[in-house]
Short mmCIF file of N, CA and C in Angstrom, two decimals:
data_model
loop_
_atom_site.label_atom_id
_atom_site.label_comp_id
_atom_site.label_asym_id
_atom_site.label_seq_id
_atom_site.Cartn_x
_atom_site.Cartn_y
_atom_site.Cartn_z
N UNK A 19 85.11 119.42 98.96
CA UNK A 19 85.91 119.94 100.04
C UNK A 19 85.48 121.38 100.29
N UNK A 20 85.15 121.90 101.62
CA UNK A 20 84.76 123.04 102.10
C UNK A 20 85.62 123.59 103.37
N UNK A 21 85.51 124.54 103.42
CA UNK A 21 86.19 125.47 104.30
C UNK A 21 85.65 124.77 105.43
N UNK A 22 84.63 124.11 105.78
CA UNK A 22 84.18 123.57 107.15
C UNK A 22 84.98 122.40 107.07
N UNK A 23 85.46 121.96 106.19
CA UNK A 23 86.00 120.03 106.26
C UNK A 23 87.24 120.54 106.86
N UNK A 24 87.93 121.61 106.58
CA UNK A 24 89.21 121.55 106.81
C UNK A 24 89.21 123.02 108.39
N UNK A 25 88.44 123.28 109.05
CA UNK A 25 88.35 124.06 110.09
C UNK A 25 87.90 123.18 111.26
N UNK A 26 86.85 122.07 110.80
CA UNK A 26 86.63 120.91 111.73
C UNK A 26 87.81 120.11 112.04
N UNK A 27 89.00 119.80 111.26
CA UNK A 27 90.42 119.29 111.38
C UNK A 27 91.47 120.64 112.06
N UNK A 28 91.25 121.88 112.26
CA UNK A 28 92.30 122.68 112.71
C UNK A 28 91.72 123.22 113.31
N UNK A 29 90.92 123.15 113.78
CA UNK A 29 89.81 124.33 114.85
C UNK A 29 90.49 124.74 116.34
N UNK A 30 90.75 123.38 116.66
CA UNK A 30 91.80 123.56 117.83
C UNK A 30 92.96 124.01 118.13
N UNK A 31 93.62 123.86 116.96
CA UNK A 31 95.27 124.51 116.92
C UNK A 31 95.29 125.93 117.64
N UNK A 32 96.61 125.96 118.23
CA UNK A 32 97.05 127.65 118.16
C UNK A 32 95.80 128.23 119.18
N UNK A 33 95.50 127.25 120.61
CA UNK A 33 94.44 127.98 121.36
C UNK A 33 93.42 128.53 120.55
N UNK A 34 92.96 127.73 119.54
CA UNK A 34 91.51 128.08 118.85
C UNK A 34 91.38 128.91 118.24
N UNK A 35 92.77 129.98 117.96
CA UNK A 35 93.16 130.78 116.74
C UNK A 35 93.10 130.22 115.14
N UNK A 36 92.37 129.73 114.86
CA UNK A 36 92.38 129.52 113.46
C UNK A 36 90.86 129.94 112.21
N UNK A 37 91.41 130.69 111.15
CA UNK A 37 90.49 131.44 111.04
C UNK A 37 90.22 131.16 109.21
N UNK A 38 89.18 131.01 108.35
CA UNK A 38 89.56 131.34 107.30
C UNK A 38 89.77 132.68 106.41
N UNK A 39 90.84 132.35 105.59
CA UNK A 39 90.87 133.57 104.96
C UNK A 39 92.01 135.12 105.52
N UNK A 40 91.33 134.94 106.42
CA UNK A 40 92.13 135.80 107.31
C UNK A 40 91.83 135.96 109.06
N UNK A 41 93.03 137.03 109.61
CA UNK A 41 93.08 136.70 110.93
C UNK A 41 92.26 138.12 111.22
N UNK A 42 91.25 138.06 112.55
CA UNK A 42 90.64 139.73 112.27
C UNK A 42 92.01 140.54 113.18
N UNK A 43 91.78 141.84 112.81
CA UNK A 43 92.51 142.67 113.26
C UNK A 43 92.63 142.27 114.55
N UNK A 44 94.18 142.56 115.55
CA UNK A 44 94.27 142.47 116.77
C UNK A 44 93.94 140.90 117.60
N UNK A 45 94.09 140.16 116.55
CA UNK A 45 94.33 138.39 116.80
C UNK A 45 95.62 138.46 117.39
N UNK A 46 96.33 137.84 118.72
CA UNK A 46 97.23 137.21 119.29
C UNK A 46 98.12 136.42 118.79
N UNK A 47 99.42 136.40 118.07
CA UNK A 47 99.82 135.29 117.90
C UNK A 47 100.11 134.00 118.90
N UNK A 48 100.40 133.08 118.49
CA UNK A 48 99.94 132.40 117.09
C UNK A 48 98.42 132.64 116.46
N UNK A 49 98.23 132.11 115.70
CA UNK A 49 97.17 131.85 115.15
C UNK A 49 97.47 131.09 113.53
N UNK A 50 96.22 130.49 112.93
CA UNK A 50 96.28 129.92 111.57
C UNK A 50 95.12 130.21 110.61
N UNK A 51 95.91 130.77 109.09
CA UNK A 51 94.62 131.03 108.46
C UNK A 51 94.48 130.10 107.73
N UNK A 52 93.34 129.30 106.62
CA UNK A 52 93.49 128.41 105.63
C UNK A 52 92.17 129.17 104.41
N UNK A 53 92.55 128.52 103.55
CA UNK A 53 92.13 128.68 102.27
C UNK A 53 91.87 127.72 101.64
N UNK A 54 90.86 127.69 100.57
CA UNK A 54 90.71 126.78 99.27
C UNK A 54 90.98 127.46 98.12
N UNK A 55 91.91 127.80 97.38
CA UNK A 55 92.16 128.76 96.83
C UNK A 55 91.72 128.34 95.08
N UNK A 56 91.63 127.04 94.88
CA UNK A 56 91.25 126.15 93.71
C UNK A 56 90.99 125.06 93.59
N UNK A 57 89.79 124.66 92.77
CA UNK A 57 89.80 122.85 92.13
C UNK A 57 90.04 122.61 91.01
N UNK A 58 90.42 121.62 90.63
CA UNK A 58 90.11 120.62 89.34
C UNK A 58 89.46 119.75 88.88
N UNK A 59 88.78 119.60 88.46
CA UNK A 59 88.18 118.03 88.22
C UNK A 59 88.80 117.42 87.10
N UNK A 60 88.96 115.69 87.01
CA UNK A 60 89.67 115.27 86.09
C UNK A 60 88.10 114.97 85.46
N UNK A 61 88.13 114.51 83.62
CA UNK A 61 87.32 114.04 83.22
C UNK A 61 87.58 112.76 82.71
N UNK A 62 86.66 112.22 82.65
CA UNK A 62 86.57 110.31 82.24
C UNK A 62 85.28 110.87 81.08
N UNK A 63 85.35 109.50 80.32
CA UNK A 63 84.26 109.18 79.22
C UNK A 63 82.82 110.22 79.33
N UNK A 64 82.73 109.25 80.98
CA UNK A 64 81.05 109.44 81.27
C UNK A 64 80.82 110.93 81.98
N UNK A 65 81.97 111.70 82.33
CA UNK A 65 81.59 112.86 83.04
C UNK A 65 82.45 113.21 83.94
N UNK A 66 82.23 114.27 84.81
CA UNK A 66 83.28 114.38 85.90
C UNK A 66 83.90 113.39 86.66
N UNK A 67 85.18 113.30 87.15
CA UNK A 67 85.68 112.22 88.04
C UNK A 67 85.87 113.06 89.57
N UNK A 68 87.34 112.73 89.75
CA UNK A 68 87.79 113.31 90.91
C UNK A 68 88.00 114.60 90.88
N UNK A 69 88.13 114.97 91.79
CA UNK A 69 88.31 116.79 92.01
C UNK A 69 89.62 117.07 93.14
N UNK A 70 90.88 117.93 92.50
CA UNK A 70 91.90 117.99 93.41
C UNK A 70 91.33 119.43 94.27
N UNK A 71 91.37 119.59 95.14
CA UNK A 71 91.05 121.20 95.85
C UNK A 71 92.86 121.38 96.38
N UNK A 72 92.89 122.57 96.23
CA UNK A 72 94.61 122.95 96.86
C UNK A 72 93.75 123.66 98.16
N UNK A 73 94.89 123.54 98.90
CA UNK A 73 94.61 123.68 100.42
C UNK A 73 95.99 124.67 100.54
N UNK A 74 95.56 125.86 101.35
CA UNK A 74 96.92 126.48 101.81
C UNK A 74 96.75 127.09 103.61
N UNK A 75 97.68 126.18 104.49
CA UNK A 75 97.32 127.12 105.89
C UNK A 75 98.73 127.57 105.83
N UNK A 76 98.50 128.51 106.73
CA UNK A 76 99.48 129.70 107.23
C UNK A 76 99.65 129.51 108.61
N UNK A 77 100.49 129.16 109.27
CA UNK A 77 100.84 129.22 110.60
C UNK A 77 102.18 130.68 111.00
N UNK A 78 101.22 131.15 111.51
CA UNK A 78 101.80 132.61 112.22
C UNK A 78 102.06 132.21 113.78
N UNK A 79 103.30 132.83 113.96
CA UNK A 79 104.17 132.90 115.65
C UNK A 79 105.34 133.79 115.47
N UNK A 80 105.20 134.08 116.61
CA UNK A 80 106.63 135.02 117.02
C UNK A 80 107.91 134.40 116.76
N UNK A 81 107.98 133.34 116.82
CA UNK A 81 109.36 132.52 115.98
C UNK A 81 109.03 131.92 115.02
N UNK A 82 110.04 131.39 114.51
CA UNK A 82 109.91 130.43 113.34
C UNK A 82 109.91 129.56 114.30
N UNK A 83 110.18 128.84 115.08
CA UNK A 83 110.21 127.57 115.70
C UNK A 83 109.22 127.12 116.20
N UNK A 84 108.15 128.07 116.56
CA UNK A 84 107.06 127.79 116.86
C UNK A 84 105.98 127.60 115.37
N UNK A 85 106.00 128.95 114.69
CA UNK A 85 105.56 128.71 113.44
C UNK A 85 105.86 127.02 112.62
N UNK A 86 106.80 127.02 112.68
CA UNK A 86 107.21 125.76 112.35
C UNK A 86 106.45 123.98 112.80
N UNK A 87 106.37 124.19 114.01
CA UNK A 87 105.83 123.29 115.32
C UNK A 87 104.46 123.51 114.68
N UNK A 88 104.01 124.20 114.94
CA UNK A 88 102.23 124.77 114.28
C UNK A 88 102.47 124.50 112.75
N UNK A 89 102.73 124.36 112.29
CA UNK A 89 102.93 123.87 110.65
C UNK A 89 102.91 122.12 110.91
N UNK A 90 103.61 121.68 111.57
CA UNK A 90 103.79 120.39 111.92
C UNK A 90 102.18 119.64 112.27
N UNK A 91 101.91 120.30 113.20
CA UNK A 91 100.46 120.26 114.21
C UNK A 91 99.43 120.02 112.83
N UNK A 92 99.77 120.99 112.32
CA UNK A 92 98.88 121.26 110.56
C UNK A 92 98.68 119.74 110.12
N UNK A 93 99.90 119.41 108.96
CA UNK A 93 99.95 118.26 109.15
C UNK A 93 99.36 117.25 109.75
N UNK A 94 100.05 117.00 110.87
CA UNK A 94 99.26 115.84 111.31
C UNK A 94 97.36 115.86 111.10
N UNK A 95 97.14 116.87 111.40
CA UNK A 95 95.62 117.54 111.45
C UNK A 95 95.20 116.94 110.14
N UNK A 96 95.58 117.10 109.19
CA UNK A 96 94.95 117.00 107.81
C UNK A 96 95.31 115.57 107.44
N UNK A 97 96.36 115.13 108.10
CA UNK A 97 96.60 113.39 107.59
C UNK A 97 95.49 112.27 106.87
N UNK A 98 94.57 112.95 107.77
CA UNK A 98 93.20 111.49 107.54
C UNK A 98 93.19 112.00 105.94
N UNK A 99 93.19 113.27 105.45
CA UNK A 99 92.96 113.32 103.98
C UNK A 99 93.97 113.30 103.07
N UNK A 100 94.53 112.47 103.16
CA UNK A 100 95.45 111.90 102.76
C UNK A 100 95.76 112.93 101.75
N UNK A 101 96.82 114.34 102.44
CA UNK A 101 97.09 115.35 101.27
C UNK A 101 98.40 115.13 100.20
N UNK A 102 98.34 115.46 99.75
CA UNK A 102 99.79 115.12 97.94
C UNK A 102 100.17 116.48 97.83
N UNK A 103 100.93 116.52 96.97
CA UNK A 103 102.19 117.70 96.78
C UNK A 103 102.33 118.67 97.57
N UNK A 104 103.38 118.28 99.02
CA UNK A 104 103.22 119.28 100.22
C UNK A 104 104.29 119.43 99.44
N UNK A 105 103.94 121.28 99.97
CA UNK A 105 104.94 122.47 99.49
C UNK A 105 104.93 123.14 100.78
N UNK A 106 106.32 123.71 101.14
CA UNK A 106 106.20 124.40 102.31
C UNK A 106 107.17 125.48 102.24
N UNK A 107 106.89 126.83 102.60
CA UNK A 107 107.34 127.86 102.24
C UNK A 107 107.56 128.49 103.90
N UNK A 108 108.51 129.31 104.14
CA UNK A 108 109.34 129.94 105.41
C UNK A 108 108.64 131.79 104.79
N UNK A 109 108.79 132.59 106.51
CA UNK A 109 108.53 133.96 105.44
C UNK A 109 108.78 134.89 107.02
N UNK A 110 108.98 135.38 106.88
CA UNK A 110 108.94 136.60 107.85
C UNK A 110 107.99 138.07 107.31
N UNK A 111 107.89 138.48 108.08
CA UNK A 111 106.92 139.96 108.19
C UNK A 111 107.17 140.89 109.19
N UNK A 112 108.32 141.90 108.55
CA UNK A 112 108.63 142.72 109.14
C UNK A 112 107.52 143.86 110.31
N UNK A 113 106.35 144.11 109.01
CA UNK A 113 105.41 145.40 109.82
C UNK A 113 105.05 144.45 111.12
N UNK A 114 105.05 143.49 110.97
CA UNK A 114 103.92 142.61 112.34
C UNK A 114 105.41 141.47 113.50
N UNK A 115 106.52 141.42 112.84
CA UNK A 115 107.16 140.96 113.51
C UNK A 115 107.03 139.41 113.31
N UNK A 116 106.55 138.95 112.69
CA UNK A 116 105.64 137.71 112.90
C UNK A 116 106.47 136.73 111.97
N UNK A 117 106.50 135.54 111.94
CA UNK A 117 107.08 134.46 111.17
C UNK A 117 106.07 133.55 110.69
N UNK A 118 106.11 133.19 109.02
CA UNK A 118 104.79 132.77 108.47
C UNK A 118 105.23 131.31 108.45
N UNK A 119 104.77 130.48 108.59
CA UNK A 119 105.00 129.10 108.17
C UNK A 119 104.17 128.61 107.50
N UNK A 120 103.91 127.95 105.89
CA UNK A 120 102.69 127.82 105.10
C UNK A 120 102.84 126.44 104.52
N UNK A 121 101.54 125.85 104.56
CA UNK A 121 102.10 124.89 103.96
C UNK A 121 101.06 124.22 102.61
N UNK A 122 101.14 124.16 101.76
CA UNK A 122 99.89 124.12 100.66
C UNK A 122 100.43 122.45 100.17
N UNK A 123 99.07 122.15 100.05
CA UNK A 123 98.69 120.81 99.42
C UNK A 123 97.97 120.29 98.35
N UNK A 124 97.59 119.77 98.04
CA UNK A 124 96.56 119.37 97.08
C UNK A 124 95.67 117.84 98.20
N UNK A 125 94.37 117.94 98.01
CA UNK A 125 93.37 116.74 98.40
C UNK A 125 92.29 116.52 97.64
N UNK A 126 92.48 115.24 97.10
CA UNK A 126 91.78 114.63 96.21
C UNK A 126 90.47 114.10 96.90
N UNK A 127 89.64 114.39 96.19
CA UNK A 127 87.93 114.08 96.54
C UNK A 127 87.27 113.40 95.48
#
């Protein structure tokens, strides 16, 4: 799993605001950042098996309701990879005004 597998699935969101890592200075909200922040590999007998990668996007908007909606959009986006332990976290940001909507997964490869 690479930062391209999962930008080819969200590229479109948020009027084409989606960025990894981070948003550059003076980005418009909305926008979405994502990350691979870790893997695992399980081991078997003969050698490596599967590999979990955690996945984390960030959906930024001037509301939560929109943030939210764009979190949703997320989702669906990533479905085909069939993601496991969605965690989803709410956040506000005072200096920027902005409402975070995040949602981290795990996808098995």
């Amino acid at each position: 799993m690479t930062e391209a597998d999962i930008y080819a699935r969200l590229g479109a969101l948020a009027g084409g605001n989606v960025f990894p890592f981070f948003a550059p200075q003076g980005t418009a909200a909305p926008w979405v950042v994502f990350l691979l922040p870790s893997s695992a590999s399980e081991d078997v007998l003969c050698g490596p098996a599967e590999t979990a990668c955690a996945v984390q996007v960030d959906a930024w908007a001037s509301s939560i309701d929109d943030a939210r909606a764009l979190r949703e959009q997320i989702k669906s986006a990533l479905a085909d990879l069939h993601p496991v332990g969605l965690n989803e976290i709410n956040a506000y940001e005072p200096d920027t005004a902005l409402y975070r909507a995040t949602l981290e997964v795990q996808i098995w490869q």
